[in-house]
Coordinates of C-alpha atoms in Angstrom, one line a residue:
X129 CA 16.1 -42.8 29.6
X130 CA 16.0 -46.6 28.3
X131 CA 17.0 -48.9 30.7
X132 CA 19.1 -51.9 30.1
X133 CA 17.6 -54.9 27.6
X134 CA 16.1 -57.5 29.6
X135 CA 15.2 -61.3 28.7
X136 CA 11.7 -63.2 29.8
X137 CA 12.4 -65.8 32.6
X138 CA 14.3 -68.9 31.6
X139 CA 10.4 -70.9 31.9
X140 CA 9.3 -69.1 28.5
X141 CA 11.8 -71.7 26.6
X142 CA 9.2 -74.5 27.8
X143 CA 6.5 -72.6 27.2
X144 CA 7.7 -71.7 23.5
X145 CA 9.0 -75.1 23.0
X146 CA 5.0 -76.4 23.9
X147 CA 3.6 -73.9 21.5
X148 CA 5.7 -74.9 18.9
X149 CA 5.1 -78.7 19.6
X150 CA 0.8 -78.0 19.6
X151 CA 0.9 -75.8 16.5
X152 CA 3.3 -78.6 14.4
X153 CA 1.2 -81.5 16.3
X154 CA -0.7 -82.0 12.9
X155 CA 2.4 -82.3 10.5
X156 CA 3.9 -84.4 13.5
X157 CA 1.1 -87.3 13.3
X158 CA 0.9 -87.1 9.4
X159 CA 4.8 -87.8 9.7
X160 CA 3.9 -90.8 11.6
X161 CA 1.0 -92.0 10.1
X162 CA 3.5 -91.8 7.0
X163 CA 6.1 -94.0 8.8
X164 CA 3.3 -96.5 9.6
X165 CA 2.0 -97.3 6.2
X166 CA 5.6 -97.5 5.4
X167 CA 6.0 -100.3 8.1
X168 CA 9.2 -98.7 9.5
X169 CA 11.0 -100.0 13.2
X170 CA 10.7 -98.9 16.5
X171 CA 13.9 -96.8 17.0
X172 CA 12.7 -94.9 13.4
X173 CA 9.3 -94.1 14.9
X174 CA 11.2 -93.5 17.9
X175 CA 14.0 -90.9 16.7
X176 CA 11.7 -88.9 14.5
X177 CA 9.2 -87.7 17.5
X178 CA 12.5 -87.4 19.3
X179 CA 14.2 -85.0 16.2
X180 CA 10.3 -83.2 15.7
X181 CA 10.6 -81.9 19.6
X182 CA 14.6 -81.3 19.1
X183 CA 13.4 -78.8 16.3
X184 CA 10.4 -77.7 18.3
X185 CA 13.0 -77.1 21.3
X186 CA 15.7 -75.0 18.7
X187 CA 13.0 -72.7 17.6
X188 CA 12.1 -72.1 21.0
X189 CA 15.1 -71.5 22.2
X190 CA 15.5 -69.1 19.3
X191 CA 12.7 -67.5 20.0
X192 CA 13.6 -67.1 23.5
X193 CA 17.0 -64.9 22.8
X194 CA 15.4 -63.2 20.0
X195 CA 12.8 -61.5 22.4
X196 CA 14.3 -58.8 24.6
X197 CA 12.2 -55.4 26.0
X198 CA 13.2 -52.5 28.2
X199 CA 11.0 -50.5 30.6
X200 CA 11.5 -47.1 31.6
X201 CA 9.5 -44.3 33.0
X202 CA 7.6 -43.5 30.0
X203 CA 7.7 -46.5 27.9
X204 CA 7.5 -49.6 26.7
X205 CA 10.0 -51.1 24.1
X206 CA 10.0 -54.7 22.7
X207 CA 12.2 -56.5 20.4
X208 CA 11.5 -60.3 19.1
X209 CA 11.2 -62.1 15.7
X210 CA 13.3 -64.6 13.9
X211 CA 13.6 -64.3 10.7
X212 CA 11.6 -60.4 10.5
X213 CA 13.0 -58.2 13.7
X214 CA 10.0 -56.1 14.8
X215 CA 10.3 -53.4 17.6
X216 CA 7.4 -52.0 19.1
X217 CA 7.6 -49.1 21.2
X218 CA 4.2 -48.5 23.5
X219 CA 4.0 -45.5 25.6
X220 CA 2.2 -46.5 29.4
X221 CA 0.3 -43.1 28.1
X222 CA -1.3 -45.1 25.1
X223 CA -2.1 -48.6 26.8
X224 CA -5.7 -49.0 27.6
X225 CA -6.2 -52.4 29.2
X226 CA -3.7 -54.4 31.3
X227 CA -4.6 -58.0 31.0
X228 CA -3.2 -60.7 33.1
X229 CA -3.2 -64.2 32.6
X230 CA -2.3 -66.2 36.2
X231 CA -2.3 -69.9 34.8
X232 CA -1.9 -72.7 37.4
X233 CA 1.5 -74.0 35.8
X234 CA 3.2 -70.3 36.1
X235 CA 1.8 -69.6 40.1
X236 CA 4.4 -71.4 41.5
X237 CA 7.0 -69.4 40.2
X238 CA 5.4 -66.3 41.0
X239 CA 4.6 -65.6 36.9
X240 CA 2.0 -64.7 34.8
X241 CA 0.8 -64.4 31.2
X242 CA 0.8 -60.2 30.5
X243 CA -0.8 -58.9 27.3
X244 CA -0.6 -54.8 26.9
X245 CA -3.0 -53.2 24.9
X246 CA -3.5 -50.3 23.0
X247 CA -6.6 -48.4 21.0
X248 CA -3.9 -49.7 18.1
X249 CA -4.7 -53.4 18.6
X250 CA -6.7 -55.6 16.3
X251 CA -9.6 -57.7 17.3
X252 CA -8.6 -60.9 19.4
X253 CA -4.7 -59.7 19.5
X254 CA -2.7 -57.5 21.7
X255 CA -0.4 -55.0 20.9
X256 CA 1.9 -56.6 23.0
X257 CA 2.5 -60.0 24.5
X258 CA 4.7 -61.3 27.4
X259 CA 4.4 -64.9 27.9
X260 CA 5.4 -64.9 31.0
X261 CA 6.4 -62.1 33.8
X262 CA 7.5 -61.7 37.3
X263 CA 4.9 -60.2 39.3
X264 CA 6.7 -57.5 40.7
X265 CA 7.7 -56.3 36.9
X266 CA 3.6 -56.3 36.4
X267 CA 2.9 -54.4 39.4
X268 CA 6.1 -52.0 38.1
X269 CA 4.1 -51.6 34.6
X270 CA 0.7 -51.1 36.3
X271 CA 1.8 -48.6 38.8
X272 CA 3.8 -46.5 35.9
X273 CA 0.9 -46.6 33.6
X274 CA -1.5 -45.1 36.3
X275 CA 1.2 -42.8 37.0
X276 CA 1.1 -41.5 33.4
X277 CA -2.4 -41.8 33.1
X278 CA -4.1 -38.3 32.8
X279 CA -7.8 -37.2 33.6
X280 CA -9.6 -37.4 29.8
X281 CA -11.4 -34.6 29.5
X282 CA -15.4 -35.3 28.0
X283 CA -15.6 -34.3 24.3
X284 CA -18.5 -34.2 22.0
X285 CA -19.5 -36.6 19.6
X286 CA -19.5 -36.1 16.4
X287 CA -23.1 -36.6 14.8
X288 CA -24.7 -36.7 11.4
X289 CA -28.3 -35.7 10.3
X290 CA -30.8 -34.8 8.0
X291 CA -31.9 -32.0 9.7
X292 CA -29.9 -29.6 12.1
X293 CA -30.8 -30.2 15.8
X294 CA -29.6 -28.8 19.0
X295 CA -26.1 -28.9 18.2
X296 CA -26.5 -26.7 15.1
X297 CA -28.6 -24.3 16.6
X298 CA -26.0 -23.7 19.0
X299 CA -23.2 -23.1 16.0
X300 CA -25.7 -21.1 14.2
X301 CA -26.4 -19.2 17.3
X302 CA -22.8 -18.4 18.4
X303 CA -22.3 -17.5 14.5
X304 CA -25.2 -15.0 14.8
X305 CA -23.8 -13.9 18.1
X306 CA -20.2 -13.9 16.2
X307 CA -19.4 -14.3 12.7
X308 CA -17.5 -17.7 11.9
X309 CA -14.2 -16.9 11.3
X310 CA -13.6 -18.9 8.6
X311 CA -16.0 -20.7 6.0
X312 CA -15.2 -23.1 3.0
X313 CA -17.9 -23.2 0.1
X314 CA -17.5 -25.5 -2.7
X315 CA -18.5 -24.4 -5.9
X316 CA -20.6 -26.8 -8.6
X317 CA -17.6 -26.6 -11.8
X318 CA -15.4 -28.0 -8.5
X319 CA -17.5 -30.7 -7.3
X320 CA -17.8 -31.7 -11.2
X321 CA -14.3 -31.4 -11.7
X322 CA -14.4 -34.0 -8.6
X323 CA -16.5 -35.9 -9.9
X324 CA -14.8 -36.6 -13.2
X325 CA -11.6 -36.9 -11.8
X326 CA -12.4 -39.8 -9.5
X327 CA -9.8 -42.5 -10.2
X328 CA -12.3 -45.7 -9.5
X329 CA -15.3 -44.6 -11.5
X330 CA -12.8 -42.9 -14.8
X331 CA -10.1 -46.4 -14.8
X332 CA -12.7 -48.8 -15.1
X333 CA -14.8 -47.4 -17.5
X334 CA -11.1 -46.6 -19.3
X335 CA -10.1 -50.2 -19.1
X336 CA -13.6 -52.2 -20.1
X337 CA -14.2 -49.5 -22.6
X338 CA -10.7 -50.4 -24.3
X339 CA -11.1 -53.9 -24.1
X340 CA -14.3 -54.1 -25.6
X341 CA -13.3 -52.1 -28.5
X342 CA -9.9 -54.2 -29.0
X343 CA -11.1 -57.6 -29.0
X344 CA -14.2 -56.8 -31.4
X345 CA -12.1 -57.4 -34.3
X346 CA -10.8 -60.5 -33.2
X347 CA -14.3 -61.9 -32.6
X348 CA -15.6 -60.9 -35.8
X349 CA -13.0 -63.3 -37.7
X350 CA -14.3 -66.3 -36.1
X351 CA -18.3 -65.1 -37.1
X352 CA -21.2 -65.1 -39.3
X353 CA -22.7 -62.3 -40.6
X354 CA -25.8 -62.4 -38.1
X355 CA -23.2 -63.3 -35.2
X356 CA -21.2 -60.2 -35.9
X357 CA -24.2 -57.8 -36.0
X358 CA -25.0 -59.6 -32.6
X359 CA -21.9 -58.8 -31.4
X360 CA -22.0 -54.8 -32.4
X361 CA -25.3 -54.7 -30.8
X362 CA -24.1 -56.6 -27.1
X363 CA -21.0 -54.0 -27.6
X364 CA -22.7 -51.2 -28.3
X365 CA -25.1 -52.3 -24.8
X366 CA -22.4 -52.7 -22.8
X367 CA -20.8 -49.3 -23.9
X368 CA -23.6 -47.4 -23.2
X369 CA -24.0 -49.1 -19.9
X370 CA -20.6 -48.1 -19.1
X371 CA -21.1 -44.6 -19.8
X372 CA -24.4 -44.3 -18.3
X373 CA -22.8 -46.0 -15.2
X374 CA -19.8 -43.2 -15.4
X375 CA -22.7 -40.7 -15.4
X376 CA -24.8 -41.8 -12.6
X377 CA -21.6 -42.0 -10.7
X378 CA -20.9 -38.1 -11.7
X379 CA -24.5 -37.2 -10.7
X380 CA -24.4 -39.1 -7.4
X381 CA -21.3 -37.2 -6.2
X382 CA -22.8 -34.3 -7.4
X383 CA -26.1 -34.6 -5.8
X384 CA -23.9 -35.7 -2.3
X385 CA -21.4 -33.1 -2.2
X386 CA -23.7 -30.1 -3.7
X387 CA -23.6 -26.9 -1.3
X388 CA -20.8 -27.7 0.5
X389 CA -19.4 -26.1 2.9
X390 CA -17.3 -25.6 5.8
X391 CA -17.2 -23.6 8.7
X392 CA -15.1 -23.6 12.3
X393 CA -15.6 -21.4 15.5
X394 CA -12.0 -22.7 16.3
X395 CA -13.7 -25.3 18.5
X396 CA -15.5 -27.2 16.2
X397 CA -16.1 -28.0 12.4
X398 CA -19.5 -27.5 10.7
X399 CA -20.0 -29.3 7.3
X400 CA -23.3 -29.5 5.4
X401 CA -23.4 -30.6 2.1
X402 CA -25.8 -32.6 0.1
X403 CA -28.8 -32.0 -2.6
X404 CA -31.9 -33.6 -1.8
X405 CA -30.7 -34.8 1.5
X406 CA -29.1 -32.2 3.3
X407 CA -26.7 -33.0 6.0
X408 CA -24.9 -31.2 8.9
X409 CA -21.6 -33.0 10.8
X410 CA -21.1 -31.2 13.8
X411 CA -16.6 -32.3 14.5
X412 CA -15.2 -30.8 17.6
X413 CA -11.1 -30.3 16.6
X414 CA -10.5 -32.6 19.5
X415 CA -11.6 -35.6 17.8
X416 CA -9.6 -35.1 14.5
X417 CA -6.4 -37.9 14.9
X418 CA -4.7 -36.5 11.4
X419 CA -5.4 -35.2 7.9
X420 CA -4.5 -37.9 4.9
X421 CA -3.8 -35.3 1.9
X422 CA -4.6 -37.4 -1.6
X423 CA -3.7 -36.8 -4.9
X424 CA -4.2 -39.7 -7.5
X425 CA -2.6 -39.3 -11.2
X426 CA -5.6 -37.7 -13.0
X427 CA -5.6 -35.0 -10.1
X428 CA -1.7 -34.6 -10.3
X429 CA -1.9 -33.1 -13.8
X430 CA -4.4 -30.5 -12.4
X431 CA -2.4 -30.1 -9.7
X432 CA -5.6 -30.9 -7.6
X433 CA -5.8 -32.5 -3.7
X434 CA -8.6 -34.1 -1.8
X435 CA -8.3 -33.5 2.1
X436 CA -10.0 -36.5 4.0
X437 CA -10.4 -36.1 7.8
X438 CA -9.4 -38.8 10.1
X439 CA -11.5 -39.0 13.0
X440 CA -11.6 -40.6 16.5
X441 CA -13.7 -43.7 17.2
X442 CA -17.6 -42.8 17.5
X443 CA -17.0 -39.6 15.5
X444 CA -19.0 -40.8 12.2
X445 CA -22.3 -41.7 11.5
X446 CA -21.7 -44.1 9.2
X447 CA -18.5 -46.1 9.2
X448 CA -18.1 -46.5 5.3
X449 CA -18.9 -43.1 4.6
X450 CA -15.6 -40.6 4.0
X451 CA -15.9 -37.7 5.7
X452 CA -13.7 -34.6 3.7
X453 CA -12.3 -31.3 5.1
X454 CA -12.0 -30.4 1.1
X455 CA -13.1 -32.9 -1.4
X456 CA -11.0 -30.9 -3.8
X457 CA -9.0 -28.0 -3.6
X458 CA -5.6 -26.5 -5.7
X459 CA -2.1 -27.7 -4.2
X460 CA -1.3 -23.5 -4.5
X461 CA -4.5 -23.1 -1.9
X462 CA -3.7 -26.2 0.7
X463 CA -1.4 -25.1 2.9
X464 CA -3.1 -21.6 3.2
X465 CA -6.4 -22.9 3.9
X466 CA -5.7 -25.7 6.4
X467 CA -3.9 -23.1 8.7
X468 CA -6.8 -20.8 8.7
X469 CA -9.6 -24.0 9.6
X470 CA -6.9 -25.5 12.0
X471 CA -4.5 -23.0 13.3
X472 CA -2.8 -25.3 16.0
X473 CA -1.8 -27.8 13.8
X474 CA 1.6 -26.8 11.8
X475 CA 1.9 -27.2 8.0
X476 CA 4.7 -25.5 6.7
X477 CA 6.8 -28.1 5.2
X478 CA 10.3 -27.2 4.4
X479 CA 12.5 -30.1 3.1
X480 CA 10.7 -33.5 3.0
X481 CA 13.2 -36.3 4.5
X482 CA 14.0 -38.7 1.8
X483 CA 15.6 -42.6 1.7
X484 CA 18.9 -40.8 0.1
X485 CA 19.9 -44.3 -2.0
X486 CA 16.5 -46.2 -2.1
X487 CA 17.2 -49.5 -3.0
X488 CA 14.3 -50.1 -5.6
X489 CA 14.9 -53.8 -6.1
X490 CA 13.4 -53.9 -2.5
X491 CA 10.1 -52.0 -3.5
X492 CA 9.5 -54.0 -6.8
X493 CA 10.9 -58.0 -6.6
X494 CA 7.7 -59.1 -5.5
X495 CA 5.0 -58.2 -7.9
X496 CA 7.8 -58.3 -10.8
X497 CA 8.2 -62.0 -9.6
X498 CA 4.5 -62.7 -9.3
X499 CA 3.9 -60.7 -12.6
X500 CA 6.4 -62.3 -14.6
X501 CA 5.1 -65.8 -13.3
X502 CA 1.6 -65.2 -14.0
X503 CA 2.4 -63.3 -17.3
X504 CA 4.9 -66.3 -18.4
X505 CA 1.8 -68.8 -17.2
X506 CA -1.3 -66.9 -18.8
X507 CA 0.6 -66.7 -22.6
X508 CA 0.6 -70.1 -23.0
X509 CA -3.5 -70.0 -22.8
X510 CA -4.7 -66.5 -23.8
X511 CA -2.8 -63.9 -24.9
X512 CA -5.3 -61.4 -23.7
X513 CA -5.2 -62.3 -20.2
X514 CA -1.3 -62.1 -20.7
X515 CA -2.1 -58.6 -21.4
X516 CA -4.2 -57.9 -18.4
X517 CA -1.8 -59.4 -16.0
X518 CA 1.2 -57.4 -17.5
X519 CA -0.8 -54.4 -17.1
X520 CA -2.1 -55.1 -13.8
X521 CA 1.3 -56.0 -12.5
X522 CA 3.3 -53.4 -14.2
X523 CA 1.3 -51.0 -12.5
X524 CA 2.2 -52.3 -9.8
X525 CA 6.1 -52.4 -10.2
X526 CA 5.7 -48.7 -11.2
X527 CA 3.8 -47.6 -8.1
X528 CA 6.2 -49.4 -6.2
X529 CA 9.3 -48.1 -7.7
X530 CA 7.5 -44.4 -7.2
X531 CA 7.3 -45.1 -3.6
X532 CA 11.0 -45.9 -3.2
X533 CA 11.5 -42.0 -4.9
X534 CA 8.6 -40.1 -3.3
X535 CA 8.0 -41.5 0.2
X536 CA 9.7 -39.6 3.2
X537 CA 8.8 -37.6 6.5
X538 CA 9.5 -34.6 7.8
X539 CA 8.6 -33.0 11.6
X540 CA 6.4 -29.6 11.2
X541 CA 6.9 -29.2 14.8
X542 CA 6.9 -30.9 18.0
X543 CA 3.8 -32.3 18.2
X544 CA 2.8 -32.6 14.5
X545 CA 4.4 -35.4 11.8
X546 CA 3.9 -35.1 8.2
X547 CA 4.4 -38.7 6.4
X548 CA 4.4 -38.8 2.6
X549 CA 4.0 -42.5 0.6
X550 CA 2.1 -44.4 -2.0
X551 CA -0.9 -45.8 -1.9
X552 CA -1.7 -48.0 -4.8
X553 CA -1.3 -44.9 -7.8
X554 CA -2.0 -42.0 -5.3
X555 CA 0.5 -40.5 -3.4
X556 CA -0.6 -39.7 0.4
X557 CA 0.2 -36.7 2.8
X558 CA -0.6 -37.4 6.5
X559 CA -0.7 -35.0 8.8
X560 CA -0.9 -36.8 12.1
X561 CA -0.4 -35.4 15.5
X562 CA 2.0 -36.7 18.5
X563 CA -0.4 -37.6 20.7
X564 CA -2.4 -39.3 18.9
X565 CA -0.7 -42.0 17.4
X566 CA -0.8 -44.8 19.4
X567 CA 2.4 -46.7 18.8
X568 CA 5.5 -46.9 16.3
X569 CA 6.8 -50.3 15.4
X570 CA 10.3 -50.5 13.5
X571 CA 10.1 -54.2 11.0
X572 CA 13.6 -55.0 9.8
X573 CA 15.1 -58.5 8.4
X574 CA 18.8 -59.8 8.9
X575 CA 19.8 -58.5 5.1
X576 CA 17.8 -55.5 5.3
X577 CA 19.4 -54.5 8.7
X578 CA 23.2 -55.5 7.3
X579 CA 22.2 -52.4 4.7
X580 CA 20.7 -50.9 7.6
X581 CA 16.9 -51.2 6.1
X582 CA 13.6 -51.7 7.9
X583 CA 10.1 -50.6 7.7
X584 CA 8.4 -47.6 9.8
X585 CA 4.8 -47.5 11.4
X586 CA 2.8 -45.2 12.8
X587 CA -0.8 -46.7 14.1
X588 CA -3.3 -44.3 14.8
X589 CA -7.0 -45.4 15.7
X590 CA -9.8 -43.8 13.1
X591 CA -13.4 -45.4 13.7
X592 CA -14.0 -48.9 14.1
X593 CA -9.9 -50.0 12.1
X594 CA -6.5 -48.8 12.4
X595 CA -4.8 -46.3 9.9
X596 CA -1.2 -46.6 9.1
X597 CA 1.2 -44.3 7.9
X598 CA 4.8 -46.6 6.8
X599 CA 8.0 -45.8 5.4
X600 CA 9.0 -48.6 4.0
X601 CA 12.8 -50.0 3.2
X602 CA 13.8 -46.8 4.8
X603 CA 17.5 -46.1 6.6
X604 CA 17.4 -47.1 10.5
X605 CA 18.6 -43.8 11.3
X606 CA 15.8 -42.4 10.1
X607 CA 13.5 -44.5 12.6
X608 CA 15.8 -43.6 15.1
X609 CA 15.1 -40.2 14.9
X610 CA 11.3 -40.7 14.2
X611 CA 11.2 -43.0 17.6
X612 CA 12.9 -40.1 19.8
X613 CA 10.4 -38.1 18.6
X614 CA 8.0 -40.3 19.2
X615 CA 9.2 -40.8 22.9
X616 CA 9.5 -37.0 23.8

């Protein structure tokens, strides 16, 4: 049950109206410095401070009936912006830290500063900010937060190493006890087809490659004789150095991911893979927070998937190194063999919910503005880095017209959300479980909610950042329904 909307005391309008007045205060004495120089009278210096705090006090004021929130038994729920409406919803399940603020100026009215936060929150911010609250509301908050608060129960830690230690002797002696029931061996023609298929490595030695080769005969117009053979030789070099570089790039990811494999008592996930260095990762279940399910455009037309694990904080050895359930496996195979490695998640998907009238004008006015501009711009000085703008921002309008199409969600179960998008030019599945995301914010602006538009998120925490599944330009009904399940 959501209670009724209620506004911050009538005080936050001063305190809003002095935030406004310290973060303009530089523009404010560059105005008057301006009127200075230009000799101006007293009343002139006079009425514009007096019009720069009248603004100040409108946007404050603004601000101040544009932030509501509600508090009921489970929840937290904010609403505030001006020109972009953002609503927050925080479970008192998900908060971690309750921080209170009790500044001289707010004690006599029995106020403080409140900021809630969540594993969610960036660095220096919180997920949630009340300038100013009654202290009986914050005692309310505190007291229903402790009340949801459940006893967490110790898990494991992930760990990564050369050579297998105690935890590994204990999987290998519960597999010799008991067979594993399930086990996931990679075989060398997949890990090359991996390999080759890896969008970073095959695009840029696709693009420099082609560029080389085009403008060669351009060059050679303007050249001598000895300056063209020059310039066969430094593109012949560079060439080869691109091609070696693709091939070092094949052998590294075969020498990491050779003999892999994967194997699960049901309480935990064993991988080992690796050539020269061989390396185990010991993942109790419990720490997974969701699968992301990736599929860039070479792997499409093989109808190929990479399954990248998205684990708790501490649950990785090194932070910058991507730790896959399957670095490759056939869309026939996926659903199959994630239910047999995790059974209690859900994954059969029946009908994907989709924006039934995406508005693609949304997805693509920005980088067909910015492209056009920086196309129009870059003609007029080289037509060849015309080119590569066009390209690099028509890529862009396409990926972002294919997220209006593709992107949607669908609930497997109760506890388990599957959340479809674009990322860049690969399209990504999460899987991400109920009780581990860690808060759902709805964005929406005043035209996009008049066509009743806005922009989903779901925050989980993975290692030391923040992964985030959105659905963007997508119907408020939709969020609606995504936020009661959020909520039950």
């Amino acid at each position: 049950m959501i209670y009724e909307k209620q506004r911050l005391p009538l005080l936050c309008i001063g305190l809003y109206w002095f935030k406004n007045c310290k973060n303009f205060l530089v523009l404010a004495f560059l105005l008057v410095f301006k009127l200075f120089n230009d000799a101006p009278s007293l009343p002139m210096i006079l009425g514009g401070i007096l019009l720069f705090l009248l603004i100040c006090l409108i946007f404050a004021v603004l601000s101040y009936a544009r932030f509501t929130f509600q508090i009921d038994q489970t929840s937290v729920l904010v609403n505030k912006g001006l020109f972009i409406q953002k609503q927050t919803i925080l479970p008192f399940e998900r908060i971690q830290t309750i921080q209170e603020n009790h500044y001289f100026y707010l004690r006599p009215f029995k106020l403080a500063e409140v900021k809630l936060e969540s594993a969610a929150s960036s660095s220096g911010e919180a997920e949630i900010l009340f300038p100013a609250l009654p202290l009986a509301l914050i005692a309310s908050i505190e007291a229903s937060k402790k009340a949801a608060a459940t006893p967490q129960q110790p898990t494991a830690q992930t760990t990564s190493r050369e050579e297998p230690t105690d935890d590994y002797a204990a999987f290998s002696a519960e597999k010799s006890a008991k067979p594993s029931l399930e086990t996931f061996t990679l075989k060398f023609k997949e890990i090359f087809l991996f390999s080759l298929t890896d969008f970073s490595v095959f695009t840029l030695v696709l693009v420099i490659g082609y560029n080389v080769i085009d403008n060669i005969p351009n060059l050679f117009a303007y050249a001598s004789e000895l300056q063209q053979l020059g310039l066969l030789l430094g593109a012949a070099l560079l060439l080869g150095l691109l091609i070696l570089f693709f091939f070092l790039a094949i052998a590294r990811n075969l020498f990491r991911y050779y003999g892999f494999t994967v194997k699960t008592n049901q309480q935990q996930l064993l991988i080992t893979q690796g050539l020269f260095s061989k390396r185990h990762q010991t993942i109790p279940l419990a720490r997974i927070q969701g699968l992301s399910v990736e599929q860039n455009l070479y792997r499409r037309i093989f109808h190929l998937s990479s399954v990248k694990l998205l684990l708790a904080a501490g649950s990785s050895s090194e932070s910058d190194d991507t730790v896959y359930l399957f670095p490759i496996l056939k869309e026939a195979q996926l659903t199959e063999t994630l239910a047999r490695f995790l059974p209690e998640w859900s994954f059969q998907q029946t009908a994907l919910v989709k924006n039934p009238q995406p508005n693609f004008w949304y997805f693509c006015r920005w980088p067909l503005l910015i492209g056009l501009l920086a196309v129009g711009i870059s003609a007029f000085f080289f037509w060849w880095l015309a080119l590569i703008f066009f390209v690099f921002f028509g890529s862009f309008v396409l990926s972002s017209i294919w997220r209006g199409k593709i992107q949607g969600y669908q609930f497997l179960d109760n506890h388990v959300l599957l959340c479809q998008t674009i990322r860049g030019l690969t399209k990504v599945t999460a899987y991400l479980k109920k009780n581990k995301i860690q808060d759902f914010t709805v964005t929406t602006t005043y035209w996009q909610h008049k066509k009743g538009l806005g922009k989903s998120q779901l925050t989980i925490k993975t290692e030391d950042t923040l992964t985030e599944s959105k659905l963007f330009y997508f119907p408020l009904t939709e969020a609606e329904k995504l936020r009661r399940w959020f909520l039950s």
